[in-house]
């Protein structure tokens, strides 16, 4: 057994550097944070070979004096804090006093800086942790840090770096995050002599969000501002028709510091709920601003992770606020033809019809919303001489002018105030059932249909306990289930119009509850159950012909829903083709 011994200083420096400097993008992040702390309004980043050969970060901040410059590469030398008590109220980005020291330990480092009021600047070299003498240099106020030959003295680290293109992409991603957090600072990024990004300073967060994302969703995002328990929340989120298969489109900032926050991402997914299909995630940028005393940024050497007091309360409040913002917006998915107005709409990216039998056709029923209707119960209705006056207020919400007819016995066509509307009749009816079931769960009068022959359900003990705890919830939606001995239950009734295997429906519900037992609150369990039952209820199916009055009644009932734009599983219930887009296809625009 070897004896304990103190490590050589150069080994200590390399170990410390490894905690902070993982790749070229880590250096860019640290240097940008130093520039921001120096009050810079303009930051330029230049890199070569993905940052392996050279990284240069130049700013117009306050700069450093000739006396301060040597201290900048000393261990735990910083201008950001003076005592242990300052760790409780950190307002700066870099405060550990390790960044330049760590960078200098694994690279050839050159720093040039001129403080405001000084006639000249100072240049200092640091190679592998060894500092050379300082010298005067002519330059404008600010600081320029040049990092060359990263990991030249630790080849084992260097060989784990990715390809130049991948490392360059990470640098760009790092700069974009900084640009999102600081819209009033200009950022310019060059790969050698090639300009990769150029973000001019802008007055608002929303302008910078669009400039950075360059995506359709940011043209008209769901903008949100609120205060929760002393926390200021500002968010710019995608509408449900814009989503991804992963969470890479989400950025979170706490006091303008980019952070990794799975609990915030979960809050967003919970808020969008059934407006997104399973496995799809919204995009957006969320800013949280709070008292620094409630924030612990000293969790990770790279400051990627933070702790916030009252995370659960903040998570719930954010989820509720985002949910309100979504429910109050026009969430019509927009459909477009091809970009070339003279290109046939079924070629080159336009709307493409599915192959179908030649006898399929569009049936047109020119029915005005002011004409009589019959009660709609999910089946085709016949015409009647008994008029029943329609309430057009709900249809006005959708902008419906008149129902035109039915296409392929699956889609209702209607003229709207903005263009042509296509409604998926099955998805629409699922949404209607879903919201009616939710009303029952939240205190409405439950409806149940007695089974002619009761069914029994035998479960393992743990699963039986889960079901027993959910009996009240199930009863409010129309399931009549009672304990019948150890781990056995008898099913006497089900929600009206439910079809399929009753036992399997309950098993599916238990699967959902057990999968999210540690995170589903009562409201989320209600939504999960309502969505499950809604897709099992006898709804209008694709391929089912409907009479004009039935189409009209379906649209009226859909328009009365709280969130009429998606089915419980996130698929759109309707889409719109705008008049300008249609006119463009005919060369009228």
XYZ file of C-alpha atoms in Angstrom:
589
model
C 0.000 0.000 0.000
C 1.413 3.407 -1.002
C 1.574 6.270 1.471
C -0.476 9.448 1.246
C 1.434 12.267 -0.451
C 0.638 15.741 -1.692
C 0.138 15.924 -5.473
C 2.438 18.161 -7.536
C 0.943 21.557 -8.334
C 0.836 20.900 -12.078
C -1.203 17.720 -11.506
C -3.630 19.600 -9.274
C -4.054 22.244 -11.963
C -4.810 19.663 -14.639
C -7.357 17.899 -12.428
C -9.046 21.225 -11.675
C -9.027 22.104 -15.368
C -10.716 18.810 -16.193
C -13.661 19.725 -13.965
C -14.279 23.019 -15.793
C -12.909 22.547 -19.326
C -14.590 19.586 -21.034
C -14.371 20.768 -24.633
C -13.830 23.973 -26.665
C -17.422 25.071 -26.039
C -16.689 25.045 -22.271
C -13.977 27.647 -22.835
C -16.301 29.799 -24.940
C -18.961 29.664 -22.209
C -16.531 30.717 -19.457
C -15.022 33.549 -21.508
C -18.432 34.892 -22.586
C -19.565 34.921 -18.950
C -16.440 36.890 -18.010
C -17.219 39.374 -20.803
C -20.795 39.792 -19.595
C -19.613 40.341 -16.023
C -17.275 43.013 -17.391
C -20.274 44.911 -18.773
C -19.589 44.204 -22.452
C -22.192 45.281 -25.010
C -20.387 43.591 -27.909
C -18.762 40.128 -27.932
C -16.999 38.423 -30.827
C -16.043 34.748 -30.885
C -13.611 33.371 -33.479
C -12.592 29.699 -33.606
C -10.578 27.434 -35.874
C -10.736 23.645 -36.277
C -13.731 23.418 -33.982
C -11.857 25.397 -31.317
C -9.042 22.860 -31.026
C -6.523 25.065 -32.803
C -7.718 28.470 -31.648
C -10.482 30.254 -29.741
C -10.533 34.037 -29.568
C -13.122 35.941 -27.503
C -13.000 39.741 -27.697
C -15.239 42.181 -25.833
C -15.615 45.914 -25.166
C -16.050 45.509 -21.412
C -14.326 47.367 -18.590
C -11.010 45.553 -19.113
C -8.229 44.850 -16.581
C -5.327 46.962 -15.413
C -1.685 45.864 -15.706
C -1.755 44.975 -11.992
C -4.948 42.903 -12.242
C -3.971 40.910 -15.316
C -1.489 38.515 -13.601
C -4.049 37.853 -10.848
C -6.630 36.739 -13.397
C -4.804 33.416 -13.881
C -4.166 32.803 -10.192
C -6.154 30.122 -8.349
C -9.386 31.472 -6.842
C -8.627 35.070 -7.760
C -11.852 36.878 -8.677
C -13.519 40.260 -8.654
C -16.967 38.731 -8.105
C -16.932 37.820 -4.392
C -14.976 38.802 -1.300
C -16.230 36.485 1.463
C -18.179 33.306 2.172
C -21.342 35.310 2.797
C -21.256 36.499 -0.837
C -21.892 32.926 -1.986
C -25.467 33.314 -0.722
C -26.184 36.326 -2.947
C -24.332 35.764 -6.213
C -25.258 38.178 -8.983
C -22.441 37.469 -11.447
C -21.967 34.570 -13.872
C -18.386 33.640 -13.099
C -17.421 33.719 -9.433
C -15.225 30.718 -8.698
C -12.009 32.338 -9.934
C -11.008 29.158 -11.759
C -11.864 29.737 -15.438
C -8.706 31.430 -16.749
C -6.498 29.361 -14.448
C -8.015 26.131 -15.750
C -7.838 27.265 -19.386
C -4.185 28.281 -18.990
C -3.317 24.897 -17.511
C -4.328 22.981 -20.657
C -3.548 25.410 -23.489
C -1.338 28.204 -24.750
C -3.151 31.255 -23.436
C -2.704 34.895 -24.416
C -4.668 37.677 -22.708
C -4.759 41.273 -23.877
C -6.695 43.799 -21.835
C -7.040 47.546 -21.417
C -8.994 49.097 -18.559
C -11.084 52.200 -19.012
C -8.974 55.314 -18.383
C -5.697 53.533 -19.215
C -3.649 54.829 -22.172
C -2.436 51.386 -23.277
C -3.259 47.767 -22.769
C -1.279 44.851 -21.359
C -0.523 41.459 -22.880
C 0.350 38.326 -20.913
C 1.147 34.779 -21.999
C 0.440 31.591 -20.062
C 1.508 28.195 -21.410
C 0.542 24.999 -19.626
C 0.030 26.946 -16.400
C 3.335 28.823 -16.585
C 2.921 32.581 -16.819
C 5.365 34.818 -18.711
C 6.154 38.477 -18.132
C 3.610 41.142 -19.134
C 4.155 43.720 -21.891
C 2.389 46.847 -23.105
C 0.234 46.612 -26.216
C -1.894 49.056 -28.167
C -5.630 48.228 -28.147
C -9.056 49.679 -27.406
C -10.783 49.321 -24.047
C -11.843 45.754 -23.336
C -10.338 42.281 -23.278
C -9.258 39.731 -25.880
C -8.508 36.162 -24.789
C -6.767 33.858 -27.278
C -6.656 30.129 -26.514
C -4.434 28.006 -28.766
C -3.649 24.289 -28.969
C -6.219 23.099 -26.456
C -5.079 20.021 -24.477
C -1.613 20.134 -26.103
C -0.130 18.893 -22.829
C -2.886 16.344 -22.077
C -3.132 14.262 -25.297
C -5.387 11.726 -23.605
C -8.013 14.458 -23.244
C -7.523 15.740 -26.771
C -8.209 12.388 -28.420
C -11.699 12.332 -26.904
C -12.724 15.531 -28.687
C -15.208 15.100 -31.529
C -14.823 16.072 -35.167
C -14.216 19.744 -35.934
C -17.765 20.170 -37.247
C -19.273 18.706 -34.075
C -17.129 20.818 -31.734
C -17.923 23.892 -33.838
C -21.636 23.143 -33.549
C -21.306 22.995 -29.762
C -19.618 26.412 -29.769
C -22.454 27.851 -31.850
C -25.023 26.356 -29.494
C -23.225 27.904 -26.519
C -23.198 31.350 -28.139
C -26.859 31.080 -29.079
C -27.751 30.388 -25.463
C -25.818 33.463 -24.356
C -27.493 35.512 -27.075
C -30.949 34.362 -25.936
C -30.224 35.434 -22.375
C -28.781 38.847 -23.318
C -30.716 40.464 -26.180
C -29.154 43.906 -25.598
C -25.652 42.513 -26.235
C -24.453 41.909 -29.801
C -22.779 38.573 -30.551
C -20.733 37.687 -33.622
C -19.277 34.230 -34.310
C -16.753 33.326 -36.988
C -15.299 29.981 -38.053
C -11.983 31.316 -39.286
C -12.998 34.123 -41.659
C -16.517 32.792 -42.229
C -19.314 34.503 -40.279
C -21.512 31.820 -38.697
C -23.821 33.977 -36.562
C -24.316 37.720 -36.218
C -26.872 38.775 -33.619
C -27.378 42.514 -33.402
C -28.503 43.970 -30.103
C -32.315 44.178 -29.854
C -34.571 45.739 -27.204
C -36.750 42.718 -26.383
C -36.453 39.041 -25.536
C -39.037 38.053 -28.141
C -37.055 39.655 -30.973
C -33.919 37.818 -29.899
C -35.794 34.511 -29.532
C -36.907 34.733 -33.153
C -33.472 35.861 -34.351
C -31.791 32.895 -32.662
C -34.351 30.179 -33.431
C -35.001 31.242 -37.043
C -38.071 29.001 -36.843
C -41.725 29.404 -37.800
C -42.921 28.813 -34.250
C -41.117 31.946 -32.994
C -42.926 34.258 -35.427
C -46.053 34.077 -33.289
C -45.185 32.306 -30.033
C -47.339 31.874 -26.974
C -45.944 34.710 -24.860
C -46.338 34.410 -21.102
C -45.505 36.688 -18.172
C -46.411 36.005 -14.560
C -45.140 36.136 -11.000
C -45.250 33.069 -8.775
C -44.178 33.297 -5.136
C -41.732 36.068 -5.877
C -40.415 34.431 -9.058
C -40.789 36.363 -12.304
C -41.544 34.043 -15.213
C -41.309 35.046 -18.859
C -41.776 32.442 -21.571
C -42.036 32.235 -25.349
C -43.475 28.870 -26.348
C -44.468 27.102 -29.538
C -48.083 26.538 -30.403
C -49.100 22.860 -30.330
C -48.800 22.431 -34.101
C -45.040 22.941 -33.702
C -43.354 20.170 -31.750
C -40.366 17.809 -31.709
C -39.737 14.195 -30.864
C -37.338 15.269 -28.085
C -36.711 18.217 -25.746
C -33.817 19.748 -27.688
C -35.964 22.722 -28.654
C -36.366 23.848 -25.027
C -34.083 26.380 -23.324
C -34.304 27.385 -19.654
C -32.622 30.319 -17.920
C -32.504 31.205 -14.242
C -31.426 34.798 -13.616
C -30.217 34.793 -17.242
C -28.009 31.766 -16.583
C -28.601 28.770 -18.932
C -29.439 25.720 -16.848
C -30.404 22.087 -17.213
C -33.830 21.747 -15.592
C -35.743 18.470 -16.189
C -38.402 19.535 -13.698
C -39.185 22.636 -15.768
C -39.348 20.565 -18.952
C -41.812 18.236 -17.249
C -43.918 21.247 -16.225
C -44.175 22.280 -19.888
C -45.186 18.810 -21.061
C -47.805 18.615 -18.324
C -49.193 22.011 -19.322
C -49.573 21.106 -23.001
C -51.285 17.863 -21.980
C -53.522 16.425 -24.659
C -52.807 19.234 -27.140
C -49.669 17.302 -28.176
C -49.486 13.681 -29.330
C -47.705 11.217 -27.084
C -43.955 11.407 -27.577
C -43.970 14.980 -28.917
C -42.564 17.955 -27.012
C -43.073 21.716 -27.292
C -40.330 24.172 -28.131
C -39.656 27.418 -26.345
C -37.563 29.629 -24.115
C -38.336 30.121 -20.414
C -36.760 32.800 -18.202
C -36.999 32.653 -14.414
C -35.841 35.608 -12.336
C -35.696 35.381 -8.547
C -33.812 36.573 -5.516
C -30.273 35.232 -5.605
C -30.647 34.094 -1.987
C -33.149 31.449 -3.218
C -30.691 30.171 -5.805
C -27.767 27.799 -5.320
C -25.471 28.016 -8.355
C -22.555 26.312 -6.610
C -23.813 22.805 -7.362
C -21.693 21.971 -10.400
C -18.214 23.154 -11.476
C -19.547 24.272 -14.867
C -22.636 25.884 -13.249
C -24.978 23.973 -15.589
C -27.250 22.885 -12.755
C -28.827 25.028 -10.073
C -31.086 24.498 -7.072
C -34.080 26.685 -6.347
C -36.034 26.752 -3.121
C -39.720 25.935 -3.707
C -39.170 24.052 -6.966
C -42.384 22.010 -6.673
C -44.579 25.080 -6.147
C -42.888 26.851 -9.041
C -43.301 23.815 -11.272
C -47.028 23.586 -10.552
C -47.579 27.309 -11.048
C -45.695 27.351 -14.354
C -47.634 24.351 -15.609
C -50.955 25.964 -14.686
C -50.040 29.319 -16.261
C -48.869 27.746 -19.512
C -52.020 25.630 -19.612
C -54.164 28.763 -19.278
C -52.206 30.490 -22.028
C -52.683 27.555 -24.372
C -56.417 27.175 -23.729
C -57.056 30.855 -24.420
C -55.338 30.986 -27.820
C -56.380 30.312 -31.398
C -54.640 26.998 -31.974
C -55.833 26.348 -35.508
C -53.216 24.330 -37.368
C -52.486 26.152 -40.625
C -52.146 24.150 -43.846
C -50.445 25.507 -46.963
C -50.006 24.580 -50.585
C -46.656 24.492 -52.345
C -44.542 27.673 -52.258
C -44.735 28.184 -56.039
C -48.197 29.655 -56.732
C -48.265 28.189 -60.230
C -47.221 24.676 -59.173
C -50.105 22.154 -59.071
C -51.061 21.702 -55.404
C -50.447 17.943 -55.443
C -46.830 18.210 -56.618
C -43.661 19.231 -54.832
C -44.784 19.448 -51.231
C -48.417 20.504 -51.587
C -51.473 18.721 -50.244
C -51.338 15.167 -51.536
C -54.504 13.057 -51.611
C -54.370 9.499 -50.398
C -55.083 6.800 -52.966
C -58.714 5.744 -52.801
C -61.384 4.089 -54.867
C -62.683 6.029 -57.855
C -66.234 6.029 -56.504
C -65.170 8.128 -53.478
C -66.261 11.714 -53.958
C -66.948 14.963 -52.159
C -70.599 15.310 -51.206
C -71.643 18.951 -51.004
C -74.480 20.002 -48.729
C -74.829 23.799 -48.792
C -76.268 24.169 -45.300
C -76.306 27.598 -43.637
C -75.721 27.849 -39.895
C -79.101 29.511 -39.523
C -80.979 26.491 -40.857
C -82.671 23.953 -38.571
C -80.714 21.133 -36.955
C -81.525 17.931 -35.135
C -79.989 16.779 -31.878
C -76.667 15.098 -32.487
C -75.946 11.835 -30.683
C -73.034 10.463 -32.647
C -75.044 8.680 -35.344
C -76.420 9.829 -38.651
C -79.606 11.862 -38.254
C -82.444 12.018 -40.714
C -84.089 15.225 -41.852
C -87.055 16.429 -39.871
C -89.857 18.920 -40.375
C -89.608 20.019 -36.741
C -87.265 23.042 -36.711
C -84.805 23.471 -33.888
C -83.177 26.899 -33.900
C -79.324 26.803 -33.758
C -77.148 29.170 -31.152
C -74.434 30.530 -33.487
C -72.228 31.993 -30.780
C -70.090 28.861 -30.493
C -69.695 28.481 -34.242
C -68.588 32.099 -34.420
C -65.707 31.075 -32.203
C -64.481 28.812 -34.977
C -65.391 31.354 -37.636
C -67.762 28.932 -39.413
C -69.968 30.575 -42.062
C -71.589 27.466 -43.504
C -71.093 23.725 -43.818
C -70.224 22.669 -47.370
C -70.348 18.916 -47.074
C -68.397 15.761 -46.312
C -65.263 14.375 -48.005
C -64.672 10.614 -48.139
C -67.227 10.229 -45.343
C -64.467 11.251 -42.940
C -63.873 14.994 -43.117
C -66.390 17.786 -42.773
C -65.777 20.730 -45.092
C -66.902 24.160 -43.962
C -66.443 27.706 -45.140
C -64.946 29.931 -42.473
C -64.447 33.666 -42.261
C -60.771 33.098 -43.098
C -60.951 30.364 -45.735
C -61.700 26.662 -45.971
C -61.903 24.451 -42.879
C -61.511 20.659 -42.782
C -62.673 18.832 -39.667
C -61.674 15.279 -38.751
C -65.075 14.037 -37.563
C -63.655 11.174 -35.465
C -61.063 13.328 -33.684
C -63.684 16.019 -33.101
C -66.115 13.584 -31.507
C -63.359 12.169 -29.291
C -62.669 15.708 -28.012
C -66.369 16.166 -27.250
C -66.555 12.897 -25.315
C -63.322 13.711 -23.487
C -64.540 17.054 -22.164
C -67.904 15.622 -21.128
C -66.088 12.899 -19.194
C -63.858 15.502 -17.551
C -66.940 17.398 -16.405
C -68.208 14.244 -14.723
C -64.859 13.717 -13.012
C -64.834 17.282 -11.739
C -68.212 17.076 -10.075
C -70.753 16.632 -12.826
C -73.533 14.067 -12.749
C -71.992 10.667 -13.660
C -73.805 8.414 -16.115
C -73.543 4.656 -16.037
C -74.894 1.728 -17.978
C -75.522 -1.451 -16.012
C -73.985 -4.640 -17.390
C -76.392 -7.457 -18.056
C -73.806 -9.890 -16.693
C -71.291 -8.418 -14.187
C -67.639 -9.170 -14.846
C -64.938 -9.986 -12.311
C -61.369 -8.758 -12.194
C -58.665 -10.483 -10.152
C -55.398 -8.600 -9.576
C -52.072 -9.014 -7.773
C -52.160 -7.440 -4.274
C -50.202 -4.274 -5.162
C -52.263 -3.649 -8.305
C -55.465 -4.337 -6.387
C -54.506 -1.627 -3.915
C -54.010 0.828 -6.793
C -57.474 0.026 -8.127
C -59.065 0.311 -4.684
C -57.566 3.778 -4.265
C -59.024 4.781 -7.643
C -62.592 3.509 -7.137
C -63.970 6.964 -6.362
C -62.391 8.389 -9.500
C -63.763 5.549 -11.620
C -67.251 5.907 -10.156
C -67.406 9.606 -11.069
C -66.905 8.688 -14.730
C -69.473 5.892 -14.772
C -67.605 2.721 -13.755
C -69.438 0.766 -11.079
C -66.704 -1.367 -9.495
C -66.820 -2.960 -6.043
C -64.365 -5.073 -3.997
C -65.289 -8.754 -4.034
C -62.941 -10.516 -1.663
C -59.156 -10.421 -1.545
C -57.712 -8.703 -4.619
C -60.901 -9.399 -6.603
C -63.398 -6.836 -7.927
C -66.767 -7.076 -9.600
C -67.712 -4.696 -12.453
C -71.433 -3.900 -12.488
C -71.565 -0.891 -14.808
C -69.610 1.176 -17.307
C -69.854 4.632 -18.914
C -72.558 4.804 -21.606
C -71.571 3.865 -25.161
C -68.321 2.255 -23.987
C -67.339 -0.586 -26.286
C -64.714 -3.291 -26.194
C -63.398 -5.402 -23.339
C -64.310 -3.725 -20.045
C -61.649 -5.565 -18.060
C -58.975 -4.501 -20.543
C -60.047 -0.857 -20.205
C -59.527 -1.006 -16.448
C -56.184 -2.758 -16.890
C -55.080 0.011 -19.286
C -56.081 2.632 -16.724
C -54.098 0.891 -13.993
C -51.071 0.788 -16.298
C -51.242 4.571 -16.677
C -51.646 5.187 -12.973
C -48.783 2.878 -12.000
C -46.479 4.301 -14.662
C -46.876 7.814 -13.287
C -47.719 7.034 -9.671
C -44.865 9.182 -8.391
C -45.770 12.264 -10.396
C -49.468 12.284 -11.389
C -51.659 14.522 -9.248
C -55.440 14.098 -9.028
C -56.164 16.353 -11.999
C -53.663 14.510 -14.181
C -55.183 11.169 -13.216
C -58.580 12.551 -14.202
C -57.293 13.622 -17.610
C -55.557 10.298 -18.180
C -58.747 8.386 -17.376
C -60.946 10.679 -19.478
C -58.613 10.353 -22.468
C -58.557 6.577 -22.120
C -62.349 6.267 -21.981
C -62.934 8.866 -24.719
C -61.108 6.752 -27.285
C -63.094 3.654 -26.240
C -66.529 5.311 -26.430
C -68.548 4.771 -29.588
C -67.634 7.864 -31.567
C -68.290 8.928 -35.139
C -65.806 6.961 -37.222
C -63.892 7.760 -40.366
C -65.932 6.484 -43.299
C -69.290 7.158 -41.616
C -71.663 9.246 -43.725
C -73.394 12.078 -41.879
C -76.471 14.078 -42.722
C -76.032 17.857 -43.040
C -77.713 18.522 -39.701
C -75.443 16.010 -37.993
C -72.345 17.741 -39.361
C -73.647 21.094 -38.219
C -74.461 19.806 -34.752
C -71.040 18.178 -34.433
C -69.314 21.471 -35.257
C -71.533 23.359 -32.834
C -70.718 20.939 -30.012
C -67.004 20.971 -30.863
C -66.964 24.777 -30.829
C -68.401 24.716 -27.295
C -65.451 22.667 -26.037
C -62.846 24.319 -23.874
C -60.047 23.239 -26.223
C -61.585 22.324 -29.589
C -58.409 22.193 -31.648
C -57.026 18.751 -30.739
C -58.282 15.342 -29.755
C -57.299 13.969 -26.291
C -54.170 12.439 -27.829
C -52.917 15.634 -29.429
C -53.980 15.083 -33.049
C -55.583 18.150 -34.664
C -59.355 18.088 -34.962
C -59.353 20.656 -37.757
C -57.142 22.597 -40.123
C -57.654 25.772 -42.160
C -56.650 26.848 -45.649
C -56.620 30.633 -45.792
C -58.220 32.627 -48.626
C -54.890 34.334 -49.491
C -53.225 30.940 -49.862
C -56.042 29.647 -52.072
C -56.016 32.792 -54.204
C -52.253 32.530 -54.630
C -52.682 29.072 -56.151
C -54.995 30.563 -58.779
C -52.532 33.346 -59.589
C -54.731 36.043 -58.064
C -51.948 37.237 -55.733
